[in-house]
Amino acid sequence: MRTPQTSLMVEGMRVALPRLASDSGAYDVIDRLSLSIDQGQTFALVGESGSGKSMTALALLRLLPEGLRIREGKVLMGDDDLFALRESDMLRVRGRRIGMIFQEPSTSLNPVMTIGQQLLEVIERHGLARAAAARELALEWFARVGLPEPERQLHAYPFELSGGQKQRAMIAIALAAQPELLIADEPTTALDVSLQAQIMALLKQLQQERGMAMLLITHDLALVSDVADHLALMYAGQIVESRASRDFFAEPRHPYGRLLLRALPKASDRGRALAAIEGLVPSLRQTFAGCRFASRCPWVLESCMHQLPTLNAERGVRCFRDAELAASGDRLRLETFDNRPSKSGTKLLEVRGLAVRYRRSGGWFEAVGGVDLVHVVATATQAPDLVV
């Protein structure tokens, strides 16, 4: 329910991927997604790679890649539905009302512009300051995010910065216009543990200063447990569980959440094999007849393969067996129904007698020779096998 404290509300968002020319219709790669983020709240969107987390963020900003389209839904911010705005109005929303830290600052920053130019562009485009005042504001932001020698950073190119410094520069650029909501897409990816802690502490500090809402997109459950107020667990384009973070970590309700927490390494598990979830996130280029997690779920029923569960608004979970699992926990009897994809598919690839040899030229005192890199006698794979 929307309240005066709501910063952003998403209602029934569907993102469609058109089928191939030989087919008709489209695939729902984001399926009826709804969420609500309050002012000052850290809302974590969590899931494996391929679950649709980053696509959700791009859809909120109407920055979807070519070929994808918003099929239906609303994104409400204040009195505005962002999906109903003209593109000229959305230009004022991006950066000014919603800031975003994209994945991989090395590829998100413009390599032919200095860090200072990129920050000044945001400051001036949104009318925050001009000329000398804009420069002073840029220096202030570099200092606030902990970049050393702010004056020098104005003239530094991205390749001259370390990974942590690039991430701090991205934070300055995302927050310079003082947005109401920050979308942070894997903000600590590729950073070592100490830098991750510094970056998240910085984001939380800046968030508290502004009362800003934050949508944190990550696959790192340990990070979420430290910083998030609310958690939405995403799988194959759907939210399957949405609850207060502390409640989720105390007792997850969806089978996917249970298995994810079980897979987290613990000190008491030293010397034991790590728990893992069998299988992979399914391709979103398909029509799902039933529960999207059914092919990997140890508590699956045959009906799960053919019926679509809805998200229970009261309990915040999308599962037919939620009540049984809550009552019995992991002791719930596993069904004998085999939910694994059939391995009797058609042969996709067969390799015989493949050899790759690297020719090594001789130096002054080295004879010309070669190194065998690959040698395959024979192998074959059938759908849906994975050969590594």
XYZ file of C-alpha atoms in Angstrom, residues 188-347:
160
model
C 30.912 -3.821 -4.604
C 31.522 -6.277 -7.421
C 35.174 -7.074 -8.213
C 36.361 -5.305 -5.042
C 38.223 -7.019 -2.221
C 36.480 -7.539 1.117
C 37.975 -4.498 2.862
C 37.010 -2.200 -0.023
C 33.510 -3.688 -0.135
C 33.016 -2.750 3.511
C 34.311 0.790 2.900
C 32.043 1.348 -0.122
C 28.924 0.081 1.668
C 29.722 2.149 4.771
C 30.061 5.206 2.529
C 26.724 4.513 0.804
C 24.933 4.036 4.124
C 26.432 7.267 5.487
C 25.362 9.283 2.444
C 21.944 7.625 2.522
C 21.379 8.610 6.149
C 22.483 12.191 5.517
C 19.862 12.586 2.787
C 17.095 10.249 3.967
C 17.484 8.672 0.540
C 15.940 5.336 -0.433
C 18.242 2.704 -1.922
C 17.486 -0.251 -4.182
C 20.460 -2.569 -3.717
C 20.856 -5.205 -6.428
C 23.162 -8.041 -5.468
C 23.713 -11.787 -5.245
C 25.681 -11.402 -1.987
C 23.472 -12.561 0.885
C 26.120 -11.747 3.494
C 26.112 -8.132 2.314
C 22.309 -8.014 2.380
C 22.158 -9.310 5.952
C 24.379 -6.412 7.054
C 22.722 -3.472 5.299
C 19.195 -4.229 4.011
C 15.898 -3.428 5.721
C 13.773 -5.403 3.262
C 14.627 -8.213 0.870
C 12.968 -9.408 -2.329
C 14.237 -12.735 -3.636
C 14.106 -12.921 -7.428
C 14.199 -16.031 -9.579
C 13.781 -16.302 -13.350
C 12.051 -12.939 -13.702
C 9.707 -13.276 -10.716
C 9.837 -12.223 -7.088
C 9.382 -15.462 -5.133
C 9.754 -14.047 -1.606
C 9.519 -10.483 -0.257
C 9.927 -9.854 3.479
C 11.776 -7.880 6.110
C 15.434 -8.816 5.864
C 15.726 -9.984 9.480
C 12.678 -12.261 9.058
C 14.061 -13.815 5.891
C 17.406 -14.654 7.483
C 15.667 -16.030 10.577
C 13.406 -18.328 8.544
C 13.150 -18.155 4.737
C 9.825 -19.410 3.398
C 10.444 -20.184 -0.268
C 12.397 -23.349 -1.156
C 14.851 -21.220 -3.147
C 15.557 -19.045 -0.110
C 15.982 -22.106 2.116
C 18.494 -23.635 -0.276
C 20.405 -20.364 -0.698
C 20.901 -19.973 3.047
C 21.881 -23.621 3.349
C 24.557 -23.034 0.693
C 26.218 -20.223 2.653
C 29.541 -21.514 4.057
C 29.791 -21.698 7.850
C 32.784 -22.141 10.130
C 31.158 -25.309 11.501
C 31.165 -26.798 7.977
C 34.961 -26.776 7.713
C 36.130 -29.922 5.955
C 32.680 -30.742 4.564
C 31.506 -30.405 0.988
C 29.646 -27.146 0.371
C 25.913 -27.426 -0.198
C 24.840 -26.444 -3.703
C 21.575 -26.029 -5.564
C 21.413 -28.489 -8.437
C 20.779 -27.123 -11.915
C 20.838 -23.637 -13.394
C 18.509 -20.653 -13.638
C 16.297 -21.454 -16.654
C 16.430 -19.421 -19.821
C 13.822 -16.675 -19.906
C 13.255 -17.374 -23.608
C 10.429 -19.773 -22.868
C 6.851 -19.902 -21.681
C 6.571 -21.276 -18.153
C 3.609 -23.541 -17.474
C 4.150 -23.772 -13.727
C 6.467 -22.656 -10.946
C 9.713 -21.337 -12.409
C 11.768 -22.976 -9.645
C 10.117 -26.389 -10.035
C 12.969 -27.994 -12.011
C 15.403 -27.394 -9.101
C 13.105 -27.774 -6.098
C 13.541 -30.814 -3.813
C 9.979 -30.382 -2.464
C 8.296 -30.158 -5.875
C 4.906 -31.713 -6.570
C 3.820 -32.723 -10.028
C 1.191 -29.985 -9.890
C 3.997 -27.415 -9.442
C 5.093 -28.177 -12.995
C 1.703 -27.226 -14.441
C 0.191 -24.563 -12.172
C 1.413 -21.004 -11.614
C 1.736 -20.048 -7.930
C 0.878 -16.463 -7.021
C 2.718 -14.267 -4.534
C 0.870 -14.450 -1.213
C 0.713 -10.789 -0.186
C 0.216 -11.587 3.510
C 3.091 -14.083 3.845
C 5.277 -12.634 1.096
C 6.026 -15.936 -0.641
C 5.188 -17.598 -3.974
C 4.883 -21.327 -3.199
C 2.105 -23.933 -3.027
C 3.796 -25.730 -0.097
C 4.610 -22.681 2.005
C 2.370 -23.734 4.913
C 3.740 -27.296 4.924
C 7.330 -26.090 4.857
C 6.656 -23.591 7.629
C 5.199 -26.362 9.799
C 7.725 -29.096 9.022
C 10.807 -27.224 7.798
C 13.355 -29.268 5.893
C 11.848 -32.437 7.387
C 8.967 -32.227 4.913
C 8.902 -35.469 2.948
C 10.498 -35.165 -0.446
C 8.307 -36.340 -3.292
C 9.390 -39.162 -5.577
C 8.316 -37.163 -8.618
C 11.349 -36.616 -10.867
C 11.452 -32.920 -11.720
C 14.760 -33.032 -13.568
C 14.717 -32.194 -17.289
C 14.784 -35.269 -19.488
C 18.226 -36.218 -20.785
C 16.925 -38.112 -23.776
C 17.020 -35.103 -26.045
C 18.426 -34.953 -29.529
C 22.160 -34.886 -30.076
